[in-house]
PDB file of C-alpha atoms in Angstrom:
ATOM      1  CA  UNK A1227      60.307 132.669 146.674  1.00 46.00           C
ATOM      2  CA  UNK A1228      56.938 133.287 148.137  1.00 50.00           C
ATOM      3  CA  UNK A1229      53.820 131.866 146.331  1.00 47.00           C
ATOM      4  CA  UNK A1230      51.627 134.430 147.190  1.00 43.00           C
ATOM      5  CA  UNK A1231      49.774 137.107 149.252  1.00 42.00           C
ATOM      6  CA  UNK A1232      50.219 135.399 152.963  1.00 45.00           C
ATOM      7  CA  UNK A1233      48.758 137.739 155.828  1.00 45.00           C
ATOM      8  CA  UNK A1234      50.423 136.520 158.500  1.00 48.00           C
ATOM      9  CA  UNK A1235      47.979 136.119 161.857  1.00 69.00           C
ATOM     10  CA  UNK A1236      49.950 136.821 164.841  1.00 76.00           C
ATOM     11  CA  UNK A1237      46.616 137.895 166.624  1.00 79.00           C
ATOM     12  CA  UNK A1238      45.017 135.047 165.997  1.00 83.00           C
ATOM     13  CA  UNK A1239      47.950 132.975 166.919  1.00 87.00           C
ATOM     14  CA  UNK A1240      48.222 134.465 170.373  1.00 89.00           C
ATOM     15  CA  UNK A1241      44.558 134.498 170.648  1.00 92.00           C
ATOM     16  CA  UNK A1242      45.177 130.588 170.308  1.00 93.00           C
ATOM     17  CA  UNK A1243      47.605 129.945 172.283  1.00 95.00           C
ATOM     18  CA  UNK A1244      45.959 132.308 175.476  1.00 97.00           C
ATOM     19  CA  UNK A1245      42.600 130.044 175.364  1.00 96.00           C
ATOM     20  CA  UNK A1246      44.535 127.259 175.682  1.00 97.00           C
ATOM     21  CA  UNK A1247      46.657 128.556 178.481  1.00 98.00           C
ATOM     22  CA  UNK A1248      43.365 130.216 180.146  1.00 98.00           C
ATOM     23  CA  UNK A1249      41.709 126.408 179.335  1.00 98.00           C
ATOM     24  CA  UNK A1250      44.168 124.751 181.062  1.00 98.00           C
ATOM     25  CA  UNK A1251      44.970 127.378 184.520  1.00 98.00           C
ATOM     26  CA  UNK A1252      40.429 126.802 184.610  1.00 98.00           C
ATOM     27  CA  UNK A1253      40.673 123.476 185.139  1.00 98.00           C
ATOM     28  CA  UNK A1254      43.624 123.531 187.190  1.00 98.00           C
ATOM     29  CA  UNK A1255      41.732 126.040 189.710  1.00 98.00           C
ATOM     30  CA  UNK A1256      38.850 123.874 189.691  1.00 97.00           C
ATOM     31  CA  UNK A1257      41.021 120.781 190.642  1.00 97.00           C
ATOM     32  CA  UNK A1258      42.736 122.536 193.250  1.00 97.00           C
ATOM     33  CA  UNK A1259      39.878 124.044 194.884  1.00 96.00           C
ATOM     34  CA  UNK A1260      37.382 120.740 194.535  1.00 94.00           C
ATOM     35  CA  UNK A1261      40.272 118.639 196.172  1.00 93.00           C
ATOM     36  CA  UNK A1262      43.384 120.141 197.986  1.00 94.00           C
ATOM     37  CA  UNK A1263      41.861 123.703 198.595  1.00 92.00           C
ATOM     38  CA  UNK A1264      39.301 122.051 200.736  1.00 92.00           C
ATOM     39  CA  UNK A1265      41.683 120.172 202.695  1.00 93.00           C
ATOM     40  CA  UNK A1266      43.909 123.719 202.533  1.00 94.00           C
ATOM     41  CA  UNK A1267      40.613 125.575 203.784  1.00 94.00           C
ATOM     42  CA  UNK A1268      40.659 124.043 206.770  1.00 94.00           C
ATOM     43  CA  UNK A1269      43.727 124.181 208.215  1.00 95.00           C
ATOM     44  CA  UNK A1270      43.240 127.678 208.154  1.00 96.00           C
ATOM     45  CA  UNK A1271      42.011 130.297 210.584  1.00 96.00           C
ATOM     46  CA  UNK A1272      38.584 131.690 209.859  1.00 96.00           C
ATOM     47  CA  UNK A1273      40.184 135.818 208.515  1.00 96.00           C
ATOM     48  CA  UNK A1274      42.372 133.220 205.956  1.00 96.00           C
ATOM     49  CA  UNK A1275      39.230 131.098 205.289  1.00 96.00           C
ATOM     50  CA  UNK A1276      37.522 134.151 204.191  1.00 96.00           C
ATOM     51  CA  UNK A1277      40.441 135.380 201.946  1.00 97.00           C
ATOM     52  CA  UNK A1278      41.088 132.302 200.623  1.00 97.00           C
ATOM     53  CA  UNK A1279      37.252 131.820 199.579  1.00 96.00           C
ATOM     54  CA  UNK A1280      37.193 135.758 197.947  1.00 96.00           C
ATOM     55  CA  UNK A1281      40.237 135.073 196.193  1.00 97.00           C
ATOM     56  CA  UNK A1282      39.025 131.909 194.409  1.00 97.00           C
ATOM     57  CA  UNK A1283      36.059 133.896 193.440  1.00 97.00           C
ATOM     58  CA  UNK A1284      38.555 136.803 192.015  1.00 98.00           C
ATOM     59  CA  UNK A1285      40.414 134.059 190.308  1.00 98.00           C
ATOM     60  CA  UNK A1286      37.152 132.441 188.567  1.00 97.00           C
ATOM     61  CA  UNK A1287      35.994 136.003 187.601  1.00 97.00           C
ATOM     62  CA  UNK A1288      39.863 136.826 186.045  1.00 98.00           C
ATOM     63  CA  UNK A1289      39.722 133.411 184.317  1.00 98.00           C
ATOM     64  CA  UNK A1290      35.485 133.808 182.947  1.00 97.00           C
ATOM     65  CA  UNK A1291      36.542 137.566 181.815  1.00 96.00           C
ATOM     66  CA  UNK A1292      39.645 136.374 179.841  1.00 97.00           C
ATOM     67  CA  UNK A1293      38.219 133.240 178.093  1.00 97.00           C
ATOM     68  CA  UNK A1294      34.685 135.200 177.281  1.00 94.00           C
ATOM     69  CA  UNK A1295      36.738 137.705 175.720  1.00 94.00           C
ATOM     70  CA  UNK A1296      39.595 135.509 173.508  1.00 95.00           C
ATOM     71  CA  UNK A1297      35.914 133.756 172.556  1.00 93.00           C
ATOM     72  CA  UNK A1298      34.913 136.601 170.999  1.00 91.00           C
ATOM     73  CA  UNK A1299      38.247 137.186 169.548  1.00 89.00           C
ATOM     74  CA  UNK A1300      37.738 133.762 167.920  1.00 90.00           C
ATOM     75  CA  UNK A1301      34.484 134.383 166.608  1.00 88.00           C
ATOM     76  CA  UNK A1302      35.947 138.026 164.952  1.00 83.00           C
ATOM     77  CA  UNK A1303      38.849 135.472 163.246  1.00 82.00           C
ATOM     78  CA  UNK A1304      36.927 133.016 161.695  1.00 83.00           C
ATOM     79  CA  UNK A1305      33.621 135.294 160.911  1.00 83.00           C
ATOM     80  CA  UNK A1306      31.544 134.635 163.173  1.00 86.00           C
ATOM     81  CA  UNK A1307      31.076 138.161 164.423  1.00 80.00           C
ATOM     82  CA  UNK A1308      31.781 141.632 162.881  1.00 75.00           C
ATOM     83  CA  UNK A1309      34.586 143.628 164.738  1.00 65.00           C
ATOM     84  CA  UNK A1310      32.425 146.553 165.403  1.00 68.00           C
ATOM     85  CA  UNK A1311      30.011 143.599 166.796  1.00 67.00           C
ATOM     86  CA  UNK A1312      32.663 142.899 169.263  1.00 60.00           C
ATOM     87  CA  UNK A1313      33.767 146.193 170.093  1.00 64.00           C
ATOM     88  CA  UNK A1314      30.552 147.119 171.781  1.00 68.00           C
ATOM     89  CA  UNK A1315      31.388 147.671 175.671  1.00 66.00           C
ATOM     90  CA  UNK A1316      29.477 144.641 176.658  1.00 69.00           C
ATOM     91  CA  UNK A1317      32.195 142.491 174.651  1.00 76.00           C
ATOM     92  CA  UNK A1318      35.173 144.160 175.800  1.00 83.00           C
ATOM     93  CA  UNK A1319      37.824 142.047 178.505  1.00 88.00           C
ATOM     94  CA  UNK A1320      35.422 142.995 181.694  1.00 88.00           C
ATOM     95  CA  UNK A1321      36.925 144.752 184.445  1.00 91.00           C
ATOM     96  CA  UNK A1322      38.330 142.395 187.731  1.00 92.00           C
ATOM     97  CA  UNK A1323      39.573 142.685 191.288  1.00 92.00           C
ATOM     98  CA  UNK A1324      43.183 142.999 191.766  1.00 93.00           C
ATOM     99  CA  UNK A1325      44.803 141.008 194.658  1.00 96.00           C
ATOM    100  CA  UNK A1326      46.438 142.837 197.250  1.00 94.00           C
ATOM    101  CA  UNK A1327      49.721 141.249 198.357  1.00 93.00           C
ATOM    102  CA  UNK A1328      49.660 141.435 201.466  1.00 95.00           C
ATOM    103  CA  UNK A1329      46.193 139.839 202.373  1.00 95.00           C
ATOM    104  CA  UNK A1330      47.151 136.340 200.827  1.00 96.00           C
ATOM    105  CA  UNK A1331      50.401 135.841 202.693  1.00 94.00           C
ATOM    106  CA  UNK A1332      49.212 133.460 204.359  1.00 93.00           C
ATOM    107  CA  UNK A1333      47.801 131.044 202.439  1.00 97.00           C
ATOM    108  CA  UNK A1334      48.538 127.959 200.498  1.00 97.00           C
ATOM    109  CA  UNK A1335      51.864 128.208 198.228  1.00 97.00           C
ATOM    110  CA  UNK A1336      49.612 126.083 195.081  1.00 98.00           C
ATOM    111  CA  UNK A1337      46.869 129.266 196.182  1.00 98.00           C
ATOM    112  CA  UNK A1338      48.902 132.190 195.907  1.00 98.00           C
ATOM    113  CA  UNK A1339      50.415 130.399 192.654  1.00 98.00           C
ATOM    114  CA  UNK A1340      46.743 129.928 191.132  1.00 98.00           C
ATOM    115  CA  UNK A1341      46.064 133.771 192.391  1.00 98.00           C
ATOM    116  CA  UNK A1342      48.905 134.819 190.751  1.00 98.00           C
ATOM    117  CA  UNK A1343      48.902 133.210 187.528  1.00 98.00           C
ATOM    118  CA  UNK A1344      45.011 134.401 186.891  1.00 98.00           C
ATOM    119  CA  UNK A1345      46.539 138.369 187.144  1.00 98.00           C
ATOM    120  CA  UNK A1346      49.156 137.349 185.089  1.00 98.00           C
ATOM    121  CA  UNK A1347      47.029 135.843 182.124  1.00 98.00           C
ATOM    122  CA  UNK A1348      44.786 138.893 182.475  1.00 97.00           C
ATOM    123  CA  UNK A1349      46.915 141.509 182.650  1.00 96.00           C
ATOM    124  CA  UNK A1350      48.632 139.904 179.628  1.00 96.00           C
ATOM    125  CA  UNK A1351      44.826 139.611 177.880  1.00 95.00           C
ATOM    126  CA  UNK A1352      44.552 142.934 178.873  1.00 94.00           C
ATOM    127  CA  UNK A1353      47.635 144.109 176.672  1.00 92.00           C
ATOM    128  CA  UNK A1354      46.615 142.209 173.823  1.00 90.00           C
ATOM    129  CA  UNK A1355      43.326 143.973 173.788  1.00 88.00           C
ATOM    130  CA  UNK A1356      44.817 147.621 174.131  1.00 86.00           C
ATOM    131  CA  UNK A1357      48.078 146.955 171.678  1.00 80.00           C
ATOM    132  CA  UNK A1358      47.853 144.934 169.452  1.00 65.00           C
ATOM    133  CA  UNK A1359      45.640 145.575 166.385  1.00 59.00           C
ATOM    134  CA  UNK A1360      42.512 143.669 165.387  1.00 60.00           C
ATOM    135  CA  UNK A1361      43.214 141.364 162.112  1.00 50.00           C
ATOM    136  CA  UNK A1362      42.142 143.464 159.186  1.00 48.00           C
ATOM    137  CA  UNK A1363      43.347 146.537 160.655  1.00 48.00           C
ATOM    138  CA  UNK A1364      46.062 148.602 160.570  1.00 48.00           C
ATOM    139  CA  UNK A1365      48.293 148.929 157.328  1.00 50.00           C
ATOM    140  CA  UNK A1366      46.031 148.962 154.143  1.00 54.00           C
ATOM    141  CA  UNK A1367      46.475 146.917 151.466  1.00 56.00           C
ATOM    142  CA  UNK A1368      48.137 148.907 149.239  1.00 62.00           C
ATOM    143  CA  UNK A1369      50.814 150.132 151.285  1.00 62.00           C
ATOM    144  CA  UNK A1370      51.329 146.439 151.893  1.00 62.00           C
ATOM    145  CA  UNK A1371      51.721 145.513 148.561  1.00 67.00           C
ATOM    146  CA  UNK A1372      53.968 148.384 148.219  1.00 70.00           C
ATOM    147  CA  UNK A1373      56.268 147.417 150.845  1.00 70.00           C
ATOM    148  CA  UNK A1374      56.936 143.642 149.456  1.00 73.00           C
ATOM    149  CA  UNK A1375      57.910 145.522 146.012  1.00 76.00           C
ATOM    150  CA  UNK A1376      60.140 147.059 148.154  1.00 78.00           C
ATOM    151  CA  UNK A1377      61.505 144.667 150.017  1.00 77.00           C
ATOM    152  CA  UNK A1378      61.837 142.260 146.432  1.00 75.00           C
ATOM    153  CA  UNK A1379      64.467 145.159 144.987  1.00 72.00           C
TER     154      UNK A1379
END
């Protein structure tokens, strides 16, 4: 039987788990592009030199946007900053570039892969921000309470 009140923190939890993910694809980017992108670079033409250089900004930009915001997320979990702190528009996920499709067709398969594994973590980021409730929020404690009586008969 349970012990106690346990609030369960799935917020927090994928909060977690995205910083570590975003952690990780930041310092992959910044191997690839400090090593093998350079080498990549130039065996392109100068149009895919371009692209390749504007999309490694867009990915950097994706990647700064998504960890400054699970940051604050962080901070909101373990105190460090009031929710309505956080909801001000200058802490908010910050708005980034799409890709277009078509303009990196040409360029480097562990590229594209970086390219497209930056929009996925944001757009995922992005959901979390617009769907899923802040901890604290949502059902009040009382109708909480009620609903583990109810669930006990």
């Amino acid at each position: 039987m349970d012990d106690g009140p346990r609030e369960i923190r799935l917020r927090g939890r994928l909060v977690n788990g995205l910083y570590t993910e975003a952690m990780l694809l930041a310092d992959e980017a910044r191997a690839y592009f400090d090593h093998q992108g350079r080498e990549d670079r130039e065996a392109l033409d100068p149009v895919a030199r371009v692209t390749l250089s504007c999309e490694s900004l867009k990915i950097t930009t994706r990647l700064m946007h998504v960890l400054a915001w699970l940051l604050t997320e962080r901070a909101i979990e373990l105190g460090q900053m009031e929710g309505g702190e956080a909801a001000a528009s200058a802490r908010r996920l910050g708005e980034a570039a799409p890709t277009d499709a078509a303009s990196i067709e040409g360029l480097p398969a562990p590229a594209i892969a970086l390219i497209d594994a930056s929009q996925d973590i944001y757009a995922r980021v992005r959901r979390l921000e617009i769907e899923v409730p802040e901890s604290g929020s949502g059902v009040s404690p009382a109708l909480s309470l009620l609903d583990r009586l109810e669930r006990a008969f």
